[in-house]
Amino acid sequence: MTRSASVAQLAPFSLAVLTSAGADEASAEAATWAMLHASLHGVDSHGIRLLPFYADCLRNGIAKPRPHVTVTYPRRAVALVDADDGLGHIATYRAMDEACAIARDCGIGMASVINSTHFGAAGAYTLAAADAGFIGFVCCNSGAFVVPHGGAKPIHGTSPISLSAPNPGGDPFLLDMATSSVPWNKVLRYRTESIELPEGVAVDGSGAFVTDPTKAMALAPVGGADFGYKGAGLAGLTEVLGGILTGMRLSSDQDGLALGDTKVGHFVMAIDPTLFMTLEAFGLGVQTYIDRFKAQPGTYAAGGPEWERRRKREADGIPLPDGLHAELADAAAKAGVTPGF
Amino acid sequence: MTRSASVAQLAPFSLAVLTSAGADEASAEAATWAMLHASLHGVDSHGIRLLPFYADCLRNGIAKPRPHVTVTYPRRAVALVDADDGLGHIATYRAMDEACAIARDCGIGMASVINSTHFGAAGAYTLAAADAGFIGFVCCNSGAFVVPHGGAKPIHGTSPISLSAPNPGGDPFLLDMATSSVPWNKVLRYRTESIELPEGVAVDGSGAFVTDPTKAMALAPVGGADFGYKGAGLAGLTEVLGGILTGMRLSSDQDGLALGDTKVGHFVMAIDPTLFMTLEAFGLGVQTYIDRFKAQPGTYAAGGPEWERRRKREADGIPLPDGLHAELADAAAKAGVTPGF
């Protein structure tokens, strides 16, 4: 039987591990809530499994444990959030707060994050906007792991795009997608478990598509063998908004260490959905859209399967398979903390 | 040998046909430039082949020939452009002008278009922004032709997403993609020519993927059989920003007539790339990104193949295959205009 743990057990544990690694309270809280967002929604690649990694980042200098996050306002609808080389979460939550505050005033607000590091699941920040009554949009580039369409060497990261829209009467719309078909840790897991990859998601060193995970050297953009130029183009959008606009690094200039990139930029935006109607009327539009899927069982609006998983995990706890449990136990030992699960 | 015609031949011809159908000068010019943008970049599905269709829209009441486009400013960074049920092009060019003007002042600017109709290629408007020194973003939903991932009945349109970024020293970045893998007119063309469709792009009436174009009843979202939820999620983004936010129709509430949708909303946005650096420095970033692809022959940044086609077509003219030439000749006859090609 797989172990599990509740948010009430994992949150104080995560805070203790990050604090022991030097994090200030605000950094530890932001990282914890971003990881638990992902764990609750079933996005396990960005869930509590990243806790040991973030603790190591704090210890080995990849992320500053006590950053001085600063905000300036170059124009009336734009904030510039300098993450001061800390963990990406605290700066990105702050950026979304700023974008929402600007959107309340100006209708739309943008916040660029500079000097940041890995921020986990982009959906954590857009959902925070939706919970506050705003449409949230986030994207960023990330260390190059994904070949261009038809290419053999990575140019793009798995560079995520996320949009969430509020729905006071039901589940918010929540799109949170990588611009590759699968994450790299899926390739690693399929190697361990000797499972074939789907067609069109990974390539060998020559750029040929492979389904044998032991031969996979890089990921391919969403769209696969025929339409990968679309996924690559979306990754390009994240380079423009997350990398070039902010003056931060292109994916292909980042460290290439898995997730351990520094001097990362993020693009954060919020829109006030009450520009042209009440929030309730907007939410009704979102719900009407979501309801269209219910007439076709097995289909979902973006975020649908994640909300189902969230309800299950809120009830039953977040599953901790043996490997993950052991990694968290190691992180606990390193931090001198006793896990309560 | 395929006939061809230059922009200098097609532009006055298009203006004459649209004017003869009742269009005012501004509407005819905007539609003409949007079509020629597409024809030049090789996006023939949205090129001059749409001229007879737009002329018919003006004659049969789908689009008002002499609309009174109005602009209001509900908040300081947002414009609301009412297309007055005219052709989508004139209102969307105006919206991008407004978004750029706001972005110059506020850093980011948004313009929602309401009461619009088909606007052609989204890239026409984002490239106009890039040509003016701004990052342009456009998306909209469109009449339902695309099933949700795993579904059998269309919920989404081919709903496009476009972003362009200026590059004073070279080609702008230009992403302009449908959120389906292929457009419906490709299915129709493959039927005529008895060509098999690629895997994962179209479904029959039961939602099963088919490659026989005569069995295709609807399109599938980009990502295909395994990852179509990503394409569907992106289409959802266009529903939120183009449809729900503006109070216009969801794709599944639109007329379903191919392209002849009314009460359509568009989402238009511009960002000033000189927020954090000079335009030249930003362009250098775009060029550095584009240059990364040159090291891998056959790979392109978004827009790369289109710029190659544009240069060829600027030199050799826009190809007019027999079928298209005959359609334009019919439109000319209906309008009492003599084509100069």
XYZ file of C-alpha atoms in Angstrom:
682
model
C 0.000 0.000 0.000
C 1.304 3.417 -0.911
C 1.810 5.759 2.034
C 0.176 9.154 1.954
C 0.341 12.412 3.902
C -2.019 15.334 4.295
C -1.267 18.978 3.594
C -1.479 19.512 7.349
C 1.400 17.048 7.745
C 3.463 18.075 4.720
C 3.310 21.857 5.130
C 5.049 22.124 8.517
C 7.514 19.443 7.431
C 8.409 21.358 4.278
C 8.724 24.621 6.197
C 11.036 22.973 8.730
C 13.271 21.415 6.063
C 13.577 24.677 4.101
C 14.137 26.757 7.225
C 16.821 24.351 8.365
C 18.494 24.886 4.983
C 18.612 28.607 5.763
C 15.440 29.902 4.106
C 13.663 32.853 5.626
C 10.044 32.346 6.532
C 8.587 34.037 3.442
C 10.749 32.006 1.035
C 9.950 28.749 2.827
C 6.227 29.464 2.835
C 6.080 30.406 -0.852
C 8.030 27.315 -1.928
C 5.892 25.101 0.305
C 2.603 26.390 -1.046
C 3.783 26.117 -4.650
C 4.852 22.498 -4.105
C 1.631 21.616 -2.303
C -0.405 23.238 -5.084
C 1.282 20.841 -7.510
C 0.980 17.815 -5.221
C -2.712 18.469 -4.592
C -3.479 18.864 -8.294
C -1.585 15.683 -9.167
C 1.285 17.499 -10.907
C 3.722 15.295 -9.003
C 6.722 16.288 -11.122
C 6.530 19.703 -9.407
C 5.137 18.567 -6.082
C 6.691 17.765 -2.726
C 9.282 15.594 -4.483
C 11.146 18.845 -5.236
C 11.626 19.627 -1.520
C 15.042 17.918 -1.230
C 16.117 19.668 -4.444
C 15.109 23.130 -3.206
C 16.789 22.513 0.159
C 19.967 21.587 -1.701
C 19.680 24.728 -3.861
C 19.597 26.811 -0.685
C 22.621 24.988 0.741
C 24.792 24.932 -2.372
C 24.299 28.543 -3.427
C 22.008 28.064 -6.422
C 19.318 30.041 -4.561
C 19.904 32.723 -1.934
C 18.122 31.640 1.288
C 17.249 35.157 2.486
C 16.707 37.225 -0.662
C 15.836 40.899 -0.643
C 13.004 40.884 -3.208
C 12.451 44.392 -4.573
C 9.730 45.875 -6.768
C 9.941 48.902 -9.030
C 7.384 50.346 -11.433
C 8.917 51.384 -14.766
C 5.461 52.277 -16.200
C 2.013 52.538 -14.762
C 0.850 49.046 -15.754
C 4.133 47.192 -15.219
C 6.056 46.026 -12.159
C 9.616 44.741 -12.211
C 10.259 42.200 -9.478
C 13.896 41.459 -8.722
C 14.082 38.023 -7.086
C 17.624 38.750 -5.837
C 18.676 35.201 -6.834
C 16.345 33.623 -4.283
C 13.904 30.780 -4.821
C 11.552 31.559 -7.697
C 8.349 31.012 -5.720
C 8.448 34.015 -3.390
C 9.221 36.415 -6.229
C 6.570 34.972 -8.532
C 3.791 35.036 -5.931
C 4.803 38.645 -5.279
C 4.774 39.367 -9.016
C 1.255 37.989 -9.338
C 0.121 40.109 -6.379
C 1.586 43.152 -8.118
C 0.020 42.241 -11.473
C -3.409 41.829 -9.846
C -3.102 45.149 -7.996
C -2.203 46.884 -11.241
C -5.018 45.095 -13.095
C -7.542 46.314 -10.535
C -6.480 49.855 -11.379
C -5.545 49.628 -15.070
C -7.573 46.613 -16.266
C -4.433 44.639 -17.119
C -1.172 44.384 -15.214
C 2.167 42.848 -16.012
C 5.050 41.922 -13.741
C 8.429 40.783 -15.013
C 10.539 38.737 -12.631
C 14.309 38.911 -13.000
C 17.241 37.182 -11.281
C 15.064 34.238 -10.376
C 15.434 30.467 -10.166
C 13.062 27.506 -10.605
C 9.524 28.452 -9.568
C 7.864 25.021 -9.692
C 4.405 24.740 -11.244
C 3.296 27.851 -13.131
C -0.304 27.027 -12.252
C 0.342 27.829 -8.591
C 0.572 31.524 -9.471
C -2.205 31.740 -12.032
C -4.565 29.933 -9.672
C -3.615 32.426 -6.957
C -4.810 35.133 -9.351
C -8.045 33.290 -10.098
C -8.645 32.799 -6.369
C -8.285 36.567 -6.008
C -10.789 37.178 -8.819
C -8.373 37.823 -11.698
C -7.391 36.060 -14.895
C -3.755 35.070 -14.349
C -1.194 34.271 -17.024
C 2.366 33.053 -16.425
C 5.053 31.715 -18.692
C 8.792 31.263 -18.546
C 11.623 29.629 -20.374
C 13.847 27.061 -18.679
C 17.115 25.177 -19.215
C 17.332 23.689 -22.713
C 16.117 20.080 -22.829
C 13.877 20.198 -25.908
C 15.061 20.044 -29.531
C 13.596 22.405 -32.112
C 11.194 20.750 -34.553
C 13.349 18.622 -36.830
C 16.512 19.282 -34.819
C 18.942 17.224 -32.761
C 20.217 19.646 -30.109
C 18.063 21.262 -27.412
C 17.238 24.950 -27.855
C 14.145 25.239 -25.673
C 13.253 24.200 -22.164
C 10.037 22.448 -21.253
C 9.014 26.102 -20.794
C 5.516 26.219 -19.271
C 2.474 28.324 -20.150
C -0.361 28.731 -17.678
C -3.648 30.613 -17.632
C -6.307 30.463 -14.962
C -9.694 32.190 -14.922
C -11.904 32.728 -11.857
C -15.207 30.979 -11.416
C -16.846 31.962 -8.118
C -19.522 29.273 -8.538
C -17.280 26.347 -9.447
C -13.805 25.238 -10.434
C -11.597 27.895 -12.054
C -10.326 27.262 -15.585
C -6.724 26.131 -15.137
C -4.369 25.512 -18.035
C -0.821 24.655 -16.976
C 1.175 22.968 -19.700
C 4.745 22.285 -20.664
C 5.550 23.015 -24.299
C 7.143 19.567 -24.598
C 4.829 16.552 -24.692
C 6.323 14.982 -21.563
C 8.713 16.109 -18.814
C 12.219 14.688 -18.673
C 11.561 12.938 -15.378
C 8.940 10.852 -17.204
C 11.689 9.586 -19.501
C 13.796 8.721 -16.441
C 10.883 6.937 -14.775
C 10.104 4.951 -17.931
C 13.768 3.924 -18.056
C 13.595 2.621 -14.512
C 10.357 0.807 -15.192
C 11.293 -0.379 -18.716
C 8.216 1.177 -20.346
C 8.136 2.347 -23.969
C 7.607 6.060 -24.511
C 4.719 7.273 -26.693
C 5.592 8.147 -30.302
C 6.968 11.581 -31.061
C 7.960 12.754 -27.577
C 11.727 12.111 -27.431
C 14.722 11.906 -29.762
C 18.134 10.260 -29.766
C 21.394 12.123 -30.268
C 20.835 12.347 -34.025
C 17.378 13.869 -33.646
C 15.543 10.668 -34.656
C 12.363 9.960 -32.716
C 12.709 7.016 -30.326
C 10.300 5.211 -28.024
C 13.027 3.323 -26.106
C 13.603 5.534 -23.054
C 17.210 4.358 -22.713
C 17.930 5.815 -26.185
C 16.214 9.148 -25.507
C 18.701 12.007 -25.297
C 16.318 14.980 -25.421
C 12.634 15.841 -25.508
C 10.598 16.905 -28.541
C 8.101 19.777 -28.622
C 4.382 19.086 -28.309
C 2.928 18.307 -31.730
C 5.326 15.423 -32.341
C 6.830 14.352 -35.635
C 4.340 16.217 -37.836
C 3.354 19.334 -35.888
C 6.187 19.912 -33.423
C 6.728 23.362 -34.918
C 3.655 24.460 -32.983
C 5.045 23.354 -29.619
C 8.407 24.866 -30.555
C 6.689 28.132 -31.484
C 4.963 28.238 -28.103
C 8.318 27.635 -26.433
C 9.567 30.578 -28.492
C 6.761 32.707 -27.026
C 8.152 31.900 -23.560
C 11.664 32.869 -24.708
C 10.377 36.245 -25.903
C 8.318 37.060 -22.804
C 10.323 35.284 -20.097
C 13.852 35.587 -21.441
C 14.398 38.323 -24.026
C 11.969 40.936 -22.673
C 13.420 40.680 -19.154
C 17.040 40.598 -20.288
C 17.473 37.231 -18.614
C 18.920 34.110 -20.189
C 17.660 32.192 -23.187
C 16.958 28.526 -22.420
C 20.017 27.606 -24.448
C 22.179 29.893 -22.298
C 20.997 28.489 -19.000
C 23.062 26.184 -16.871
C 21.646 22.964 -18.234
C 21.757 21.493 -14.750
C 18.305 19.946 -14.388
C 16.102 22.636 -12.826
C 19.134 24.370 -11.272
C 19.054 27.355 -13.609
C 19.918 30.820 -12.342
C 19.282 34.315 -13.709
C 15.908 33.113 -14.926
C 13.139 35.504 -15.995
C 9.395 34.956 -15.608
C 6.483 36.704 -17.315
C 3.465 37.323 -15.092
C 0.213 39.019 -16.096
C -3.251 39.575 -14.672
C -6.479 40.860 -16.219
C -9.505 42.106 -14.345
C -12.474 40.053 -15.584
C -14.861 42.733 -14.337
C -13.824 45.109 -17.135
C -16.995 44.446 -19.073
C -19.279 42.540 -16.665
C -19.586 41.449 -13.052
C -17.353 38.710 -11.679
C -20.441 36.533 -11.305
C -21.344 36.971 -14.981
C -17.767 36.159 -15.970
C -17.813 33.067 -13.758
C -21.065 32.019 -15.367
C -19.335 32.203 -18.739
C -16.504 30.032 -17.452
C -18.986 27.544 -15.996
C -21.024 27.447 -19.219
C -17.816 26.624 -21.089
C -16.864 23.904 -18.580
C -20.380 22.438 -18.710
C -20.073 21.870 -22.449
C -17.562 19.122 -21.684
C -19.890 17.367 -19.255
C -22.149 16.385 -22.169
C -19.216 14.277 -23.463
C -18.108 11.986 -20.626
C -14.361 11.560 -20.434
C -13.648 15.008 -21.838
C -12.533 17.905 -19.675
C -11.913 21.614 -19.830
C -8.315 22.478 -18.921
C -7.778 21.686 -15.250
C -10.713 19.277 -15.037
C -8.753 16.112 -14.241
C -6.586 18.114 -11.833
C -9.599 19.327 -9.858
C -10.834 15.741 -9.555
C -7.425 14.701 -8.273
C -7.336 17.611 -5.854
C -10.630 16.634 -4.266
C -9.441 13.044 -3.913
C -6.120 14.072 -2.417
C -7.703 16.569 -0.042
C -9.770 13.654 1.223
C -7.224 10.821 1.094
C -3.883 12.602 1.350
C -1.037 13.040 -1.127
C 0.440 9.663 -2.115
C 4.058 9.085 -1.119
C 5.416 6.109 -3.097
C 8.360 4.313 -1.463
C 11.016 6.112 -3.507
C 9.602 9.556 -2.690
C 9.118 8.655 0.973
C 12.758 7.614 1.192
C 13.902 10.869 -0.458
C 11.872 12.926 1.984
C 13.239 10.867 4.902
C 16.779 11.618 3.675
C 15.975 15.326 3.418
C 14.528 15.196 6.937
C 17.660 13.535 8.313
C 19.865 16.141 6.606
C 17.743 18.885 8.147
C 17.508 17.294 11.601
C 13.723 17.216 11.287
C 11.345 14.354 12.138
C 8.712 13.775 9.445
C 5.286 13.274 10.983
C 4.284 10.678 8.356
C 2.574 26.372 -64.998
C 0.844 27.980 -62.048
C -0.178 31.588 -62.589
C 0.959 34.199 -60.106
C 0.198 37.814 -59.298
C 2.061 40.515 -57.435
C 0.821 42.518 -54.459
C 0.716 45.516 -56.808
C -1.790 43.588 -58.942
C -3.788 41.935 -56.178
C -4.219 44.933 -53.868
C -6.196 47.195 -56.234
C -8.157 44.166 -57.458
C -9.145 43.221 -53.904
C -10.055 46.818 -53.064
C -12.241 47.045 -56.171
C -14.055 43.761 -55.436
C -14.727 44.681 -51.795
C -15.776 48.222 -52.649
C -18.126 46.898 -55.300
C -19.664 44.696 -52.583
C -20.364 47.857 -50.598
C -17.334 48.103 -48.315
C -16.120 51.520 -47.273
C -12.516 52.319 -48.071
C -11.137 51.609 -44.587
C -12.818 48.200 -44.362
C -11.663 47.240 -47.864
C -8.085 48.313 -47.139
C -7.856 46.473 -43.829
C -9.254 43.239 -45.285
C -6.960 43.531 -48.293
C -3.827 44.002 -46.230
C -4.719 41.156 -43.891
C -5.274 38.805 -46.842
C -2.067 39.900 -48.563
C -0.141 39.445 -45.309
C -1.295 35.823 -45.310
C -0.697 35.299 -49.032
C 2.817 36.736 -48.805
C 3.741 34.585 -45.798
C 2.392 31.453 -47.473
C -0.598 31.101 -45.142
C -2.806 30.491 -48.177
C -5.784 29.288 -46.146
C -6.206 32.921 -45.035
C -4.862 34.607 -48.130
C -6.480 36.123 -51.195
C -8.601 32.987 -51.576
C -10.886 34.499 -48.915
C -11.703 37.528 -51.084
C -14.830 36.005 -52.676
C -15.973 34.871 -49.224
C -15.550 38.344 -47.668
C -17.320 39.959 -50.625
C -20.212 37.552 -50.097
C -20.267 38.338 -46.353
C -20.692 42.013 -47.227
C -23.491 41.257 -49.693
C -25.440 38.750 -47.608
C -25.420 40.673 -44.341
C -22.896 38.602 -42.362
C -20.652 41.678 -42.189
C -21.793 45.308 -42.274
C -20.063 47.011 -45.242
C -19.811 50.470 -43.635
C -19.378 49.849 -39.908
C -19.072 52.612 -37.348
C -16.116 51.274 -35.327
C -16.017 52.890 -31.885
C -13.421 52.853 -29.125
C -13.944 53.401 -25.406
C -11.484 53.159 -22.518
C -12.954 51.371 -19.502
C -9.599 51.525 -17.648
C -6.314 53.240 -18.307
C -4.589 50.233 -19.909
C -7.587 48.807 -21.764
C -9.495 49.792 -24.893
C -12.800 48.314 -25.950
C -13.218 48.294 -29.721
C -16.746 47.743 -31.001
C -16.520 46.402 -34.551
C -20.185 47.236 -35.183
C -20.649 43.885 -36.957
C -18.259 44.869 -39.743
C -15.402 42.828 -41.166
C -13.023 41.762 -38.411
C -9.904 43.214 -40.023
C -10.584 46.928 -39.654
C -11.540 46.576 -36.000
C -8.569 44.363 -35.158
C -5.997 46.617 -36.823
C -7.569 49.494 -34.873
C -7.420 47.426 -31.675
C -3.727 46.756 -32.173
C -3.108 50.464 -32.779
C -4.896 51.215 -29.517
C -3.003 48.474 -27.630
C 0.338 49.819 -28.886
C -0.556 53.402 -27.958
C -1.517 52.268 -24.460
C 1.629 50.142 -24.181
C 3.790 53.152 -25.052
C 2.263 54.923 -22.068
C 1.601 52.073 -19.602
C 4.109 49.426 -20.699
C 1.368 46.964 -21.629
C -1.916 47.611 -23.383
C -4.943 45.473 -24.066
C -7.792 45.940 -26.521
C -10.874 43.754 -26.592
C -12.796 43.624 -29.842
C -16.532 42.934 -29.675
C -19.255 42.442 -32.293
C -16.720 41.303 -34.849
C -16.540 38.711 -37.609
C -13.736 36.660 -39.182
C -10.452 38.567 -39.076
C -8.284 36.314 -41.247
C -4.733 35.553 -40.128
C -3.994 36.622 -36.535
C -0.370 37.196 -37.517
C -1.349 40.189 -39.675
C -2.077 42.176 -36.499
C 0.789 40.974 -34.325
C 3.244 41.677 -37.140
C 1.778 45.171 -37.448
C 2.685 45.618 -33.770
C 6.208 44.278 -34.301
C 6.657 46.584 -37.300
C 5.715 49.463 -34.986
C 8.266 48.341 -32.384
C 5.955 46.442 -30.005
C 5.437 42.850 -28.969
C 1.963 41.980 -30.256
C -0.287 39.193 -29.041
C -3.654 38.205 -30.524
C -5.980 35.291 -29.963
C -9.612 34.518 -30.592
C -12.045 31.678 -30.576
C -13.963 30.699 -33.695
C -16.873 28.514 -34.784
C -16.662 25.003 -33.316
C -14.936 22.543 -35.644
C -12.552 20.828 -33.208
C -13.483 18.057 -30.771
C -12.233 18.175 -27.194
C -9.471 15.673 -26.422
C -11.157 12.268 -26.377
C -14.500 13.664 -27.558
C -16.710 13.256 -30.598
C -18.494 16.603 -30.926
C -16.760 19.931 -31.639
C -16.460 22.371 -28.716
C -13.576 24.526 -29.924
C -12.753 26.349 -33.129
C -9.373 26.210 -34.782
C -8.938 29.276 -32.548
C -5.587 30.914 -33.361
C -2.836 32.268 -31.090
C -0.239 34.683 -32.440
C 2.720 36.533 -30.971
C 5.204 38.672 -32.843
C 8.293 40.420 -31.487
C 10.196 43.232 -33.184
C 13.703 42.797 -34.514
C 14.981 46.000 -36.128
C 18.050 44.204 -37.507
C 16.319 41.169 -39.012
C 13.113 39.186 -39.262
C 10.639 39.634 -36.397
C 9.697 36.571 -34.349
C 6.271 35.536 -35.663
C 4.213 32.748 -34.147
C 0.772 32.327 -35.717
C -0.791 28.966 -35.037
C -4.161 27.294 -35.013
C -4.845 25.182 -31.931
C -5.897 22.295 -34.191
C -3.156 20.443 -36.060
C -4.585 21.257 -39.495
C -7.271 23.595 -40.848
C -10.544 22.162 -42.139
C -9.838 23.293 -45.673
C -6.825 20.951 -45.641
C -9.223 18.068 -45.020
C -11.356 19.269 -47.940
C -8.332 19.578 -50.205
C -7.074 16.107 -49.241
C -10.541 14.754 -50.081
C -10.392 16.301 -53.525
C -6.877 15.029 -54.096
C -7.421 11.607 -52.423
C -4.505 12.047 -50.013
C -4.375 10.369 -46.594
C -4.364 12.706 -43.608
C -1.558 12.506 -41.020
C -2.342 10.502 -37.865
C -4.153 12.207 -35.025
C -5.520 15.287 -36.789
C -9.147 14.381 -37.568
C -11.933 12.186 -36.198
C -15.053 10.503 -37.537
C -18.528 11.002 -36.080
C -17.790 8.646 -33.174
C -14.620 10.511 -32.192
C -12.269 7.809 -33.555
C -9.146 9.115 -35.269
C -9.202 8.637 -39.037
C -6.707 9.294 -41.809
C -9.224 8.875 -44.655
C -10.310 12.474 -45.366
C -13.718 11.319 -46.630
C -14.425 9.858 -43.176
C -13.273 12.945 -41.252
C -16.169 14.757 -39.574
C -14.216 17.117 -37.301
C -10.701 18.211 -36.421
C -8.677 17.165 -33.377
C -6.634 19.520 -31.191
C -2.871 19.790 -31.681
C -1.102 17.113 -29.662
C -3.013 14.307 -31.352
C -4.153 11.030 -29.797
C -1.833 11.230 -26.773
C -1.449 14.922 -25.971
C -4.468 16.600 -27.525
C -5.438 17.942 -24.096
C -2.676 20.511 -24.565
C -4.089 21.836 -27.828
C -7.561 21.767 -26.314
C -6.290 23.704 -23.283
C -4.806 26.358 -25.552
C -8.138 26.580 -27.379
C -9.668 27.060 -23.919
C -7.326 30.007 -23.380
C -8.776 31.613 -26.501
C -12.327 30.983 -25.221
C -11.479 32.750 -21.952
C -9.742 35.758 -23.509
C -11.627 36.059 -26.798
C -15.075 34.831 -25.832
C -15.861 34.913 -22.106
C -13.924 38.063 -21.159
C -15.530 40.080 -23.951
C -19.038 38.695 -23.405
C -19.060 37.416 -26.968
C -19.930 33.890 -28.058
C -18.227 30.654 -27.136
C -17.035 28.697 -30.167
C -19.794 26.184 -29.514
C -22.404 28.963 -29.627
C -21.207 30.419 -32.907
C -23.036 29.964 -36.150
C -21.104 26.931 -37.283
C -21.166 28.255 -40.834
C -17.571 27.901 -41.971
C -15.884 31.229 -41.109
C -19.209 33.090 -41.238
C -19.460 33.598 -37.476
C -20.895 36.807 -36.061
C -20.721 38.434 -32.619
C -17.119 37.247 -32.376
C -14.680 38.622 -29.790
C -10.919 39.053 -30.229
C -8.208 39.559 -27.611
C -5.455 41.988 -28.618
C -2.443 42.979 -26.526
C 0.812 44.882 -26.961
C 3.895 45.195 -24.767
C 6.584 47.839 -25.071
C 9.891 45.962 -25.403
C 11.777 49.080 -24.323
C 10.576 48.696 -20.730
C 13.920 47.368 -19.577
C 16.300 47.987 -22.504
C 16.558 49.749 -25.851
C 14.693 48.412 -28.869
C 18.046 47.598 -30.438
C 19.076 45.499 -27.435
C 15.739 43.713 -27.495
C 16.100 43.039 -31.213
C 19.575 41.690 -30.591
C 18.024 39.240 -28.122
C 15.476 38.149 -30.725
C 18.214 37.761 -33.332
C 20.432 35.775 -30.943
C 17.511 33.431 -30.365
C 16.816 33.078 -34.096
C 20.508 32.477 -34.800
C 20.512 29.437 -32.509
C 18.400 27.651 -35.105
C 20.813 28.425 -37.927
C 23.334 26.052 -36.357
C 20.851 23.233 -37.064
C 19.940 23.409 -40.772
C 16.277 22.686 -41.428
C 15.147 24.063 -38.075
C 13.493 27.442 -37.714
C 12.339 29.866 -35.075
C 8.618 30.575 -35.357
C 7.978 32.454 -38.582
C 11.218 31.321 -40.225
C 9.700 29.332 -43.106
C 7.115 32.091 -43.589
C 9.807 34.760 -44.002
C 11.522 32.592 -46.619
C 8.235 32.236 -48.466
C 7.582 35.950 -48.199
C 10.881 36.837 -49.827
C 10.208 34.355 -52.615
C 6.683 35.620 -53.185
C 7.748 39.262 -53.084
C 10.149 38.370 -55.894
C 8.049 35.886 -57.902
C 4.479 36.836 -57.033
C 1.755 35.013 -55.147
C 0.857 31.716 -56.833
C -2.685 31.443 -58.182
C -3.468 27.780 -58.875
C -6.207 27.175 -61.464
C -8.970 26.676 -58.907
C -8.144 29.889 -57.058
C -7.735 31.839 -60.290
C -11.204 30.702 -61.388
C -12.719 31.707 -58.011
C -11.160 35.149 -58.258
C -12.382 35.494 -61.843
C -15.926 34.657 -60.650
C -15.661 37.235 -57.881
C -14.427 39.770 -60.436
C -17.358 39.059 -62.716
C -19.823 39.418 -59.843
C -18.228 42.750 -58.939
C -17.951 44.009 -62.509
C -14.182 44.303 -62.119
C -11.460 43.209 -64.544
C -8.616 41.353 -62.849
C -5.244 42.574 -64.075
C -3.738 39.062 -63.929
